[in-house]
Short mmCIF file of C-alpha atoms in Angstrom, two decimals:
data_model
loop_
_atom_site.label_atom_id
_atom_site.label_comp_id
_atom_site.label_asym_id
_atom_site.label_seq_id
_atom_site.Cartn_x
_atom_site.Cartn_y
_atom_site.Cartn_z
CA MET A 5 -3.44 11.86 31.42
CA THR A 6 -6.85 13.51 31.25
CA ILE A 7 -9.73 11.47 29.86
CA ARG A 8 -12.89 13.37 29.06
CA PRO A 9 -16.04 11.23 28.58
CA ILE A 10 -18.30 12.29 25.74
CA TRP A 11 -21.84 12.35 27.11
CA PHE A 12 -23.43 13.95 24.07
CA ALA A 13 -22.73 13.17 20.44
CA THR A 14 -21.51 15.90 18.21
CA VAL A 15 -24.37 17.18 16.07
CA LEU A 16 -23.83 16.50 12.39
CA THR A 17 -23.71 19.56 10.17
CA PHE A 18 -25.24 17.79 7.18
CA SER A 19 -28.64 16.15 6.88
CA LEU A 20 -29.13 12.42 6.60
CA SER A 21 -31.16 10.72 3.94
CA LEU A 22 -34.38 9.20 5.28
CA GLN A 23 -33.43 6.00 3.49
CA ALA A 24 -29.96 5.82 5.06
CA THR A 25 -29.25 2.77 7.19
CA PRO A 26 -26.25 3.62 9.34
CA THR A 27 -24.32 1.15 11.46
CA ALA A 28 -23.93 1.68 15.21
CA ILE A 29 -21.22 -0.18 17.09
CA THR A 30 -22.09 0.05 20.76
CA GLN A 31 -20.78 -1.15 24.10
CA VAL A 32 -17.25 -0.31 23.02
CA ASN A 33 -14.43 0.98 25.16
CA GLY A 34 -13.61 3.68 22.63
CA TYR A 35 -10.68 6.10 22.60
CA HIS A 36 -9.53 8.74 20.16
CA ILE A 37 -7.61 11.99 20.29
CA THR A 38 -9.03 15.28 19.10
CA PRO A 39 -7.02 18.46 18.48
CA MET A 40 -8.85 20.56 21.05
CA GLN A 41 -9.84 18.12 23.80
CA GLY A 42 -7.06 15.58 23.69
CA LEU A 43 -7.94 12.03 24.67
CA GLU A 44 -11.69 11.35 24.60
CA ARG A 45 -13.72 8.26 25.39
CA PHE A 46 -16.97 6.98 23.90
CA ASP A 47 -19.05 3.83 24.00
CA THR A 48 -20.94 4.12 20.69
CA LEU A 49 -19.77 4.84 17.16
CA VAL A 50 -22.24 5.52 14.34
CA PHE A 51 -21.22 5.59 10.68
CA ASP A 52 -22.79 5.44 7.25
CA GLU A 53 -21.51 5.32 3.67
CA GLY A 54 -17.99 4.87 4.97
CA LYS A 55 -17.88 7.98 7.16
CA VAL A 56 -18.43 8.73 10.83
CA LEU A 57 -21.77 10.26 11.82
CA ALA A 58 -21.17 10.54 15.56
CA THR A 59 -19.43 9.18 18.63
CA GLY A 60 -20.93 9.30 22.09
CA ASP A 61 -22.88 7.26 24.64
CA ALA A 62 -25.67 4.73 24.11
CA ASP A 63 -28.26 7.52 23.74
CA LEU A 64 -27.04 7.79 20.16
CA LEU A 65 -29.15 4.72 19.40
CA LEU A 66 -32.23 6.86 20.08
CA ARG A 67 -31.06 9.40 17.52
CA TYR A 68 -30.47 6.72 14.90
CA PRO A 69 -33.32 4.22 15.48
CA GLN A 70 -32.90 2.78 11.97
CA ALA A 71 -29.26 1.85 12.56
CA ASN A 72 -27.93 -1.69 12.32
CA VAL A 73 -26.60 -2.27 15.83
CA VAL A 74 -23.41 -4.24 16.51
CA ASN A 75 -22.64 -5.10 20.14
CA ALA A 76 -18.88 -5.00 20.71
CA LYS A 77 -19.24 -6.48 24.22
CA GLY A 78 -16.82 -4.05 25.82
CA LYS A 79 -13.92 -4.47 23.43
CA THR A 80 -11.52 -1.54 23.06
CA LEU A 81 -11.95 0.49 19.87
CA LEU A 82 -9.29 2.81 18.43
CA PRO A 83 -8.98 4.78 15.20
CA GLY A 84 -7.18 2.88 12.45
CA LEU A 85 -3.46 3.19 13.06
CA ILE A 86 -1.24 5.09 10.64
CA ASP A 87 2.32 4.01 9.91
CA ALA A 88 4.06 7.19 8.79
CA HIS A 89 7.10 5.47 7.27
CA GLY A 90 7.14 2.08 5.60
CA HIS A 91 7.87 0.41 2.28
CA LEU A 92 4.72 -1.33 1.11
CA LEU A 93 5.87 -3.44 -1.82
CA GLY A 94 9.16 -4.09 -0.03
CA LEU A 95 7.15 -5.59 2.81
CA GLY A 96 5.14 -7.69 0.37
CA GLU A 97 8.29 -8.93 -1.33
CA ASN A 98 9.82 -9.67 2.06
CA LEU A 99 6.81 -11.78 2.99
CA LEU A 100 7.35 -13.78 -0.21
CA GLN A 101 11.14 -14.20 0.13
CA VAL A 102 13.62 -15.72 2.58
CA ASP A 103 13.47 -13.88 5.91
CA LEU A 104 16.70 -13.65 7.92
CA ARG A 105 15.38 -11.40 10.68
CA GLY A 106 16.55 -12.23 14.20
CA ILE A 107 18.90 -15.08 13.22
CA GLY A 108 21.80 -15.25 15.65
CA SER A 109 24.77 -16.12 13.42
CA ALA A 110 26.07 -15.98 9.86
CA ARG A 111 26.20 -19.79 9.80
CA ASP A 112 22.51 -20.11 10.69
CA SER A 113 21.63 -17.40 8.15
CA VAL A 114 23.43 -19.34 5.42
CA ALA A 115 21.62 -22.51 6.49
CA LYS A 116 18.23 -20.82 6.12
CA VAL A 117 19.15 -19.43 2.70
CA SER A 118 20.39 -22.86 1.61
CA GLN A 119 17.17 -24.49 2.80
CA TYR A 120 15.10 -21.89 0.95
CA PHE A 121 17.10 -22.49 -2.23
CA ALA A 122 16.61 -26.26 -1.92
CA GLN A 123 12.85 -25.67 -1.84
CA ASN A 124 12.96 -23.17 -4.74
CA ALA A 125 15.76 -24.51 -6.92
CA LYS A 126 14.32 -23.12 -10.18
CA LEU A 127 14.74 -19.50 -9.09
CA ASP A 128 16.93 -17.27 -11.27
CA TRP A 129 17.99 -15.37 -8.13
CA VAL A 130 17.87 -16.16 -4.42
CA ILE A 131 16.59 -13.01 -2.74
CA GLY A 132 16.12 -12.27 0.94
CA ARG A 133 16.41 -9.71 3.68
CA GLY A 134 16.81 -9.21 7.39
CA TRP A 135 20.34 -10.25 8.41
CA ASN A 136 21.96 -8.20 11.14
CA GLN A 137 25.59 -8.84 12.04
CA VAL A 138 25.16 -6.93 15.31
CA LEU A 139 23.25 -9.97 16.61
CA TRP A 140 26.05 -12.39 15.69
CA PRO A 141 28.77 -13.45 18.16
CA ASP A 142 31.64 -11.85 16.23
CA LYS A 143 29.56 -8.90 14.90
CA GLN A 144 31.52 -9.12 11.63
CA PHE A 145 30.12 -8.57 8.15
CA PRO A 146 29.46 -11.80 6.23
CA THR A 147 31.22 -12.80 3.01
CA ALA A 148 30.44 -14.23 -0.40
CA ALA A 149 32.50 -17.32 0.42
CA MET A 150 29.99 -18.32 3.08
CA LEU A 151 27.25 -18.45 0.44
CA ASP A 152 29.42 -19.90 -2.33
CA GLU A 153 29.87 -23.16 -0.42
CA PHE A 154 26.16 -23.93 -0.77
CA ILE A 155 24.95 -21.82 -3.72
CA PRO A 156 27.83 -21.35 -6.19
CA ASP A 157 25.95 -21.12 -9.50
CA THR A 158 22.82 -19.07 -8.75
CA PRO A 159 23.22 -15.39 -7.80
CA VAL A 160 22.26 -14.50 -4.22
CA TRP A 161 21.11 -11.08 -2.98
CA LEU A 162 20.48 -10.59 0.75
CA GLU A 163 19.73 -7.10 2.07
CA ARG A 164 20.71 -6.12 5.58
CA ILE A 165 17.76 -5.47 7.90
CA ASP A 166 18.03 -1.69 7.37
CA GLY A 167 18.26 -1.96 3.58
CA HIS A 168 21.60 -0.12 3.55
CA ALA A 169 23.88 -3.07 2.81
CA ALA A 170 23.72 -6.16 0.63
CA TRP A 171 25.40 -9.53 1.07
CA VAL A 172 25.93 -11.32 -2.24
CA ASN A 173 27.70 -14.41 -3.45
CA SER A 174 30.51 -14.61 -6.03
CA LYS A 175 28.09 -15.40 -8.85
CA ALA A 176 26.29 -12.10 -8.23
CA LEU A 177 29.60 -10.21 -8.10
CA ALA A 178 30.64 -11.77 -11.40
CA LEU A 179 27.34 -10.93 -13.11
CA ALA A 180 27.79 -7.31 -12.05
CA GLY A 181 31.43 -7.25 -13.16
CA ILE A 182 32.66 -6.33 -9.67
CA ASN A 183 36.31 -7.16 -9.13
CA LYS A 184 39.46 -5.77 -7.54
CA ASP A 185 39.61 -2.89 -10.02
CA THR A 186 35.99 -1.74 -9.58
CA LEU A 187 35.85 1.73 -8.05
CA ASP A 188 33.55 2.60 -5.14
CA PRO A 189 30.63 4.67 -6.48
CA PRO A 190 29.90 8.04 -4.83
CA GLY A 191 27.96 7.43 -1.62
CA GLY A 192 28.80 3.73 -1.59
CA GLN A 193 31.47 1.26 -0.56
CA ILE A 194 32.56 -2.15 -1.78
CA ILE A 195 33.96 -3.93 1.27
CA ARG A 196 37.30 -5.53 0.40
CA ASP A 197 39.73 -7.98 1.98
CA SER A 198 43.40 -7.30 2.74
CA LEU A 199 44.29 -7.98 -0.92
CA GLY A 200 41.70 -5.53 -2.22
CA GLN A 201 39.32 -8.23 -3.44
CA PRO A 202 35.55 -7.65 -2.97
CA THR A 203 34.27 -9.71 -0.05
CA GLY A 204 30.61 -9.84 -1.13
CA LEU A 205 29.42 -6.95 1.05
CA LEU A 206 28.11 -3.75 -0.59
CA ILE A 207 27.22 -0.60 1.35
CA ASP A 208 24.56 1.93 0.27
CA ASN A 209 25.07 3.22 -3.31
CA ALA A 210 27.42 0.33 -4.10
CA MET A 211 24.37 -1.93 -3.83
CA SER A 212 23.10 -0.59 -7.15
CA LEU A 213 25.97 -2.30 -8.98
CA VAL A 214 24.22 -5.62 -8.36
CA ALA A 215 20.66 -4.38 -7.77
CA GLU A 216 20.33 -3.29 -11.40
CA ARG A 217 20.75 -6.95 -12.36
CA LEU A 218 17.90 -8.18 -10.18
CA PRO A 219 14.72 -9.42 -11.89
CA LYS A 220 12.57 -6.47 -12.88
CA ALA A 221 9.25 -5.93 -11.21
CA ASN A 222 6.17 -6.60 -13.31
CA HIS A 223 2.45 -6.21 -12.72
CA ASN A 224 1.97 -9.73 -11.38
CA LYS A 225 4.87 -9.43 -8.94
CA MET A 226 3.68 -6.03 -7.73
CA GLN A 227 0.13 -7.34 -7.35
CA SER A 228 1.30 -10.31 -5.31
CA ALA A 229 3.43 -8.08 -3.10
CA LEU A 230 0.63 -5.54 -2.62
CA THR A 231 -1.90 -8.23 -1.73
CA ALA A 232 0.43 -9.90 0.77
CA ALA A 233 1.48 -6.63 2.41
CA SER A 234 -2.05 -5.21 2.62
CA ALA A 235 -3.44 -8.34 4.27
CA HIS A 236 -0.57 -8.38 6.75
CA LEU A 237 -0.96 -4.71 7.69
CA LEU A 238 -4.73 -4.96 8.12
CA SER A 239 -4.20 -7.89 10.50
CA LEU A 240 -2.02 -5.57 12.60
CA GLY A 241 -4.56 -2.73 12.74
CA ILE A 242 -2.83 -0.48 10.20
CA THR A 243 -5.32 1.19 7.88
CA SER A 244 -3.05 3.82 6.32
CA ILE A 245 0.65 3.88 5.45
CA HIS A 246 3.08 6.48 4.17
CA ASP A 247 5.05 4.66 1.47
CA ALA A 248 8.55 6.11 1.71
CA GLY A 249 9.83 6.24 -1.86
CA ILE A 250 8.15 4.84 -4.95
CA ASP A 251 9.50 4.72 -8.50
CA LYS A 252 7.57 5.55 -11.68
CA ALA A 253 6.46 1.94 -12.25
CA THR A 254 4.99 1.75 -8.75
CA TYR A 255 3.41 5.19 -9.18
CA ASP A 256 1.60 4.01 -12.30
CA PHE A 257 0.63 0.72 -10.65
CA TYR A 258 -0.82 2.41 -7.56
CA LYS A 259 -2.82 4.88 -9.65
CA ALA A 260 -4.33 2.07 -11.70
CA GLN A 261 -5.19 0.16 -8.54
CA ALA A 262 -6.85 3.22 -7.02
CA GLN A 263 -8.81 4.05 -10.17
CA HIS A 264 -10.22 0.52 -10.23
CA GLY A 265 -11.04 0.54 -6.52
CA LYS A 266 -8.57 -2.24 -5.71
CA LEU A 267 -6.61 -0.71 -2.82
CA ALA A 268 -7.40 -2.37 0.51
CA ILE A 269 -5.52 0.18 2.65
CA ARG A 270 -4.77 3.87 2.32
CA ILE A 271 -1.45 4.85 0.77
CA TYR A 272 0.24 8.22 1.12
CA ALA A 273 2.92 7.68 -1.50
CA MET A 274 6.20 9.59 -1.62
CA LEU A 275 7.83 9.83 -5.05
CA SER A 276 11.44 8.68 -5.08
CA ALA A 277 13.83 11.59 -5.57
CA SER A 278 16.30 9.24 -7.23
CA ASP A 279 13.90 8.19 -9.99
CA THR A 280 14.95 9.56 -13.38
CA GLU A 281 11.33 10.50 -14.09
CA LEU A 282 10.83 12.57 -10.94
CA ALA A 283 10.37 15.79 -12.89
CA THR A 284 7.75 14.14 -15.10
CA MET A 285 5.81 12.89 -12.09
CA LEU A 286 5.97 16.30 -10.43
CA LYS A 287 4.55 17.92 -13.56
CA GLN A 288 1.51 15.66 -13.31
CA GLY A 289 0.70 17.45 -10.07
CA ARG A 290 -0.85 16.24 -6.86
CA TYR A 291 -3.23 13.31 -6.96
CA HIS A 292 -5.80 11.66 -4.75
CA ASP A 293 -8.78 9.51 -5.63
CA ALA A 294 -12.38 10.05 -4.49
CA GLN A 295 -12.12 7.42 -1.77
CA ASP A 296 -8.83 8.84 -0.40
CA LYS A 297 -7.13 5.49 -0.88
CA LEU A 298 -4.14 7.01 -2.70
CA TRP A 299 -2.53 10.40 -2.18
CA VAL A 300 0.52 11.58 -4.11
CA GLN A 301 1.89 14.98 -3.11
CA SER A 302 5.27 14.34 -1.55
CA VAL A 303 8.81 13.26 -2.43
CA LYS A 304 11.23 11.05 -0.48
CA ALA A 305 14.94 11.87 -0.71
CA TYR A 306 18.06 10.53 0.99
CA ALA A 307 20.76 12.47 2.78
CA ASP A 308 22.80 9.62 4.29
CA GLY A 309 22.87 5.93 5.15
CA ALA A 310 22.13 3.98 8.34
CA LEU A 311 23.77 3.72 11.75
CA GLY A 312 24.09 -0.06 11.87
CA SER A 313 26.20 -0.21 8.71
CA ARG A 314 28.09 2.98 9.70
CA GLY A 315 26.65 4.77 6.69
CA ALA A 316 24.89 7.55 8.63
CA ALA A 317 26.76 10.81 7.99
CA MET A 318 28.36 12.07 11.20
CA LEU A 319 29.98 15.41 12.08
CA ALA A 320 32.81 13.52 13.80
CA PRO A 321 34.11 10.01 13.12
CA TYR A 322 32.37 6.95 14.49
CA SER A 323 33.48 6.06 18.00
CA ASP A 324 34.16 2.49 16.87
CA ASP A 325 35.65 3.40 13.46
CA LYS A 326 37.92 6.42 13.83
CA HIS A 327 38.48 6.89 10.10
CA ASN A 328 34.81 6.77 9.09
CA ASN A 329 32.33 9.65 9.08
CA GLY A 330 29.62 7.79 7.15
CA LEU A 331 28.22 8.42 3.69
CA LEU A 332 26.13 11.00 1.85
CA LEU A 333 23.78 9.17 -0.51
CA THR A 334 22.88 12.38 -2.32
CA PRO A 335 25.97 14.49 -3.11
CA GLU A 336 25.95 17.68 -1.08
CA ASP A 337 26.19 19.91 -4.13
CA ARG A 338 23.03 18.35 -5.62
CA LEU A 339 20.82 19.04 -2.61
CA PRO A 340 19.93 22.70 -3.40
CA GLU A 341 18.71 21.82 -6.89
CA LEU A 342 16.64 18.92 -5.56
CA PHE A 343 15.07 21.00 -2.77
CA ASP A 344 14.17 23.78 -5.20
CA LEU A 345 12.65 21.35 -7.72
CA VAL A 346 10.38 19.67 -5.19
CA LEU A 347 9.33 22.67 -3.13
CA ASN A 348 8.76 24.83 -6.19
CA ALA A 349 6.34 22.16 -7.46
CA GLY A 350 4.34 22.48 -4.26
CA PHE A 351 5.20 18.96 -3.10
CA GLN A 352 6.09 18.12 0.48
CA LEU A 353 9.75 17.05 0.79
CA ASN A 354 10.57 14.19 3.19
CA VAL A 355 14.29 13.56 3.60
CA HIS A 356 15.93 10.52 5.18
CA ALA A 357 18.56 11.72 7.65
CA ILE A 358 20.01 9.57 10.42
CA GLY A 359 23.42 10.99 11.37
CA ASP A 360 23.97 14.42 12.93
CA ARG A 361 25.74 15.66 9.80
CA GLY A 362 22.95 14.31 7.60
CA ASN A 363 20.32 16.08 9.71
CA ARG A 364 22.26 19.36 9.73
CA LEU A 365 22.67 19.32 5.96
CA VAL A 366 18.95 18.78 5.49
CA LEU A 367 18.05 21.57 7.91
CA ASP A 368 20.52 23.91 6.22
CA ASN A 369 19.04 23.14 2.81
CA PHE A 370 15.47 23.66 3.97
CA ALA A 371 16.46 27.04 5.43
CA SER A 372 18.15 28.21 2.25
CA ALA A 373 15.46 26.79 -0.08
CA TYR A 374 12.74 28.64 1.83
CA THR A 375 14.47 31.93 0.96
CA ARG A 376 14.68 30.99 -2.74
CA VAL A 377 11.41 29.19 -3.53
CA GLY A 378 9.34 29.15 -0.33
CA GLY A 379 7.63 25.97 0.84
CA ARG A 380 7.79 26.52 4.60
CA ASN A 381 4.10 25.58 4.96
CA LEU A 382 4.28 22.30 3.05
CA ARG A 383 4.80 20.32 6.28
CA ASN A 384 8.18 19.08 5.15
CA ARG A 385 9.64 16.20 7.11
CA ILE A 386 12.89 14.63 8.16
CA GLU A 387 12.51 10.88 8.08
CA HIS A 388 14.15 9.17 11.09
CA ALA A 389 15.82 12.30 12.62
CA GLN A 390 17.71 9.69 14.57
CA VAL A 391 20.92 11.36 15.79
CA VAL A 392 20.62 15.15 15.92
CA SER A 393 23.05 17.65 17.38
CA LEU A 394 21.47 19.34 20.42
CA GLU A 395 21.95 22.74 18.80
CA ASP A 396 20.01 21.58 15.72
CA ILE A 397 16.92 20.19 17.47
CA PRO A 398 15.28 23.67 17.91
CA ARG A 399 15.62 24.24 14.16
CA PHE A 400 12.94 21.60 13.52
CA LYS A 401 10.47 23.96 15.18
CA THR A 402 11.69 27.19 13.58
CA LEU A 403 11.72 25.61 10.11
CA ASN A 404 8.32 23.87 10.51
CA ILE A 405 9.88 20.44 10.06
CA ILE A 406 7.93 17.36 11.14
CA ALA A 407 10.00 14.66 12.86
CA SER A 408 8.96 11.38 11.26
CA MET A 409 10.44 8.86 13.69
CA GLN A 410 10.21 5.13 14.37
CA PRO A 411 10.13 4.18 18.06
CA VAL A 412 11.25 0.60 17.42
CA HIS A 413 14.54 1.90 16.00
CA ALA A 414 15.60 2.97 19.47
CA THR A 415 15.01 -0.43 21.05
CA SER A 416 16.59 -2.19 18.07
CA ASP A 417 19.63 0.09 18.08
CA MET A 418 20.25 0.35 21.82
CA ASN A 419 22.60 -2.65 21.72
CA MET A 420 24.99 -0.88 19.36
CA ALA A 421 24.22 2.87 19.26
CA GLU A 422 26.58 3.85 22.07
CA ASP A 423 29.35 1.77 20.49
CA ARG A 424 28.83 3.63 17.21
CA ILE A 425 28.60 7.23 18.43
CA GLY A 426 29.48 7.33 22.15
CA LYS A 427 27.47 8.54 25.13
CA GLU A 428 27.70 12.30 24.47
CA ARG A 429 26.11 12.18 21.01
CA LEU A 430 23.27 10.02 22.36
CA GLN A 431 21.90 13.11 24.11
CA GLY A 432 20.33 14.15 20.80
CA ALA A 433 19.44 10.65 19.64
CA TYR A 434 15.94 9.13 19.49
CA ALA A 435 14.85 12.29 21.32
CA TRP A 436 11.07 11.98 21.00
CA GLN A 437 10.07 13.82 24.17
CA THR A 438 12.52 16.64 23.49
CA PHE A 439 10.94 17.21 20.08
CA LEU A 440 7.41 17.18 21.52
CA LYS A 441 8.24 19.59 24.34
CA GLN A 442 9.38 22.23 21.86
CA GLY A 443 6.16 21.82 19.84
CA THR A 444 7.50 19.74 16.95
CA VAL A 445 4.95 17.37 15.43
CA LEU A 446 6.01 13.74 15.82
CA ALA A 447 4.70 11.22 13.29
CA ALA A 448 5.39 7.61 14.22
CA GLY A 449 6.02 4.60 12.03
CA SER A 450 8.02 1.39 11.87
CA ASP A 451 10.11 1.55 8.68
CA PHE A 452 8.85 -1.91 7.73
CA PRO A 453 10.29 -4.23 6.48
CA VAL A 454 13.42 -2.91 8.21
CA GLU A 455 11.49 -3.53 11.42
CA LEU A 456 8.38 -5.60 12.00
CA ALA A 457 5.29 -3.66 10.97
CA ASN A 458 3.35 -4.32 14.19
CA PRO A 459 2.37 -0.86 15.51
CA PHE A 460 1.89 -2.18 19.03
CA HIS A 461 5.60 -2.94 19.08
CA GLY A 462 6.07 0.73 18.27
CA LEU A 463 3.68 1.88 21.00
CA HIS A 464 5.48 -0.38 23.48
CA ALA A 465 8.91 0.94 22.48
CA ALA A 466 7.70 4.55 22.64
CA VAL A 467 6.29 4.19 26.15
CA THR A 468 8.83 1.84 27.78
CA ARG A 469 12.05 2.22 25.74
CA GLN A 470 12.57 -1.46 26.54
CA ASP A 471 12.82 -4.67 24.56
CA HIS A 472 10.18 -7.38 24.91
CA GLN A 473 12.10 -8.93 27.81
CA GLY A 474 11.86 -5.69 29.79
CA ARG A 475 15.48 -4.64 29.25
CA PRO A 476 16.86 -2.34 30.44
CA PRO A 477 14.71 -2.34 33.62
CA GLN A 478 14.20 1.44 33.76
CA GLY A 479 14.15 1.93 30.00
CA TRP A 480 16.95 3.08 27.69
CA HIS A 481 17.31 6.85 28.15
CA ALA A 482 13.84 6.78 29.67
CA GLU A 483 13.65 10.58 29.86
CA GLU A 484 12.75 10.52 26.17
CA ALA A 485 9.87 8.02 26.57
CA LEU A 486 6.34 9.05 25.58
CA SER A 487 3.09 8.69 27.48
CA ILE A 488 0.60 6.26 25.96
CA GLU A 489 -1.54 9.23 24.90
CA GLN A 490 1.40 10.90 23.15
CA ALA A 491 2.34 7.65 21.46
CA LEU A 492 -1.19 6.95 20.24
CA ARG A 493 -1.43 10.49 18.88
CA ALA A 494 1.81 9.98 16.93
CA PHE A 495 0.33 6.83 15.36
CA THR A 496 -3.04 8.46 14.58
CA LEU A 497 -3.82 12.18 14.49
CA ASP A 498 -0.29 13.45 14.00
CA GLY A 499 0.39 10.76 11.41
CA ALA A 500 -2.60 12.14 9.52
CA PHE A 501 -1.35 15.72 9.99
CA ALA A 502 2.03 14.74 8.54
CA ALA A 503 0.16 13.74 5.37
CA HIS A 504 -2.14 16.78 5.23
CA GLN A 505 -5.00 14.39 6.05
CA GLU A 506 -6.09 15.46 9.52
CA ASP A 507 -9.50 16.54 8.14
CA ILE A 508 -10.28 13.03 6.90
CA LEU A 509 -8.25 10.63 9.08
CA GLY A 510 -6.57 10.30 12.47
CA ASN A 511 -9.59 10.11 14.76
CA LEU A 512 -13.32 9.38 14.60
CA GLN A 513 -14.82 12.85 14.49
CA PRO A 514 -17.96 13.31 12.34
CA GLY A 515 -17.29 13.49 8.61
CA LYS A 516 -14.03 11.52 8.75
CA TRP A 517 -13.57 8.09 7.26
CA ALA A 518 -14.77 5.29 9.53
CA ASP A 519 -11.36 3.60 9.81
CA PHE A 520 -11.10 1.84 13.16
CA ILE A 521 -9.95 -1.30 14.94
CA LEU A 522 -11.09 -3.49 17.82
CA ILE A 523 -8.35 -4.93 20.02
CA ASP A 524 -8.10 -7.45 22.84
CA ARG A 525 -7.11 -5.10 25.68
CA ASP A 526 -7.43 -1.57 27.00
CA ILE A 527 -4.01 -0.10 26.18
CA PHE A 528 -4.59 2.73 28.67
CA GLN A 529 -5.11 0.30 31.56
CA ALA A 530 -2.91 -2.67 30.59
CA PRO A 531 0.67 -2.79 31.91
CA ALA A 532 2.92 -0.84 29.55
CA THR A 533 5.33 -3.77 29.41
CA GLU A 534 2.60 -5.85 27.75
CA LEU A 535 1.60 -3.39 25.03
CA TRP A 536 3.53 -5.28 22.38
CA GLN A 537 1.34 -8.34 22.99
CA THR A 538 -1.85 -6.55 21.89
CA LYS A 539 -3.85 -8.47 19.30
CA VAL A 540 -6.16 -6.96 16.69
CA LEU A 541 -9.61 -8.54 16.57
CA GLN A 542 -11.15 -6.54 13.71
CA THR A 543 -10.00 -3.88 11.26
CA TRP A 544 -12.51 -1.65 9.45
CA VAL A 545 -11.71 0.67 6.54
CA ALA A 546 -14.35 3.16 5.35
CA GLY A 547 -16.97 1.36 7.40
CA GLU A 548 -16.21 -2.08 5.96
CA MET A 549 -14.66 -4.91 7.94
CA ARG A 550 -11.46 -5.84 6.11
CA TYR A 551 -9.94 -8.16 8.70
CA LYS A 552 -11.29 -10.41 11.48
CA SER A 553 -9.09 -12.60 13.66
CA ALA A 554 -9.72 -16.30 13.90
CA PRO A 555 -11.82 -17.35 16.92
#
């Protein structure tokens, strides 16, 4: 790692008003990454009207004698962190619902749901998320009968941690009309018992059979979710998120919030390819507001499902399910039309692909769409790029595809990934360093609320490839680990690049938005194993403090 001190501030190319009163934060242990110089350090940051004027040493105070000076007393300062793949309102809803994350058995999960229902007995639906059967002793999918014993008359909807399966009770099945004769929808599966009866477990597209009965979102619910999620993310040092798939109602809601100056964090919103009004939204063209709080110029599509629920599309059957190759959530014959529609509109296309077959199909469709409608320079992305055939990894570079990956997925999946796909296919799985070495841009995120949103968990996973207990001791497939500089770049500058925003975000060069955080430790000097423990002290967006930790 090469650290280059900045002894002289960059000269601003535009003149300052004599009446301007900038702010100077000094005595900081500042780091950011620039395209040409890499990692740079500074001890003073000067900004005004929401944008950076200069970074450098304390001599900057002589250049800006009128500045309001804030002494940071040696705290570490970083650019605001960018989560390149999350679900904003989903996070907000999760914060307001029953959370089953990390619970070690189906019995304990049911107990928590039952307790939640007892405290909220007037609810029309009991809704929650976060269960993960891989953590349970028997590793078996749960059933409706487990819920029926405690909640027989109110429908229950509980999404798996990855959002690719739902656990429901019998009341919910009855409301949706799901019975022995109900056919599996394309790209989905109704799990059944030995007699063919639905068990209460729905995989991928089968979830929609019940999901369409859930209470519809309204302005008040969206506002509550947005407020809760924004406050939570700011407390974690996240100033910008890439919202991976929004419907028309959310699109309209976000635009209204931006136009009235009510967005607390920056949102790079991806339109949902499955929304029936996608074409209408595309015709409205790209959008961003004057404060760069909301950008709309991309589309999120799905190729396949997830690894944990065996829905990721694989070229060969699962190692632990010899008759299962996973699921395609978008039918293969519909992909060319979708790619042409999005790319021809000049929108970036970001496609969820987790299995090696899912990734290959997406790469094939980008290659063929480029010959029909172009779009190679739109910075198209594959979201997750989790298990990729070794022969397909170089195609990310040749096709200009950004790998939008979530480091915490590797440390969450390491307890089951080899069981699912075997050791050989793991060679192209979670292959962050391999992508970087060939020159592929890597944008990092968390996929919240699938995972916790804390970006320092992501930095820790990227650098150590270990869980929070330091397992495995040498890291899981440690050859693919990142340096702390590479990891920080993936959560800042390259996250901005993946959103066409590297000229306004991603570091603290002059003219960019003054989005930055103060944290409780120097992440370049602290033990890597402790990175996940980092606490955010302050979060600033456009030069305004939007979060401060309690003393």
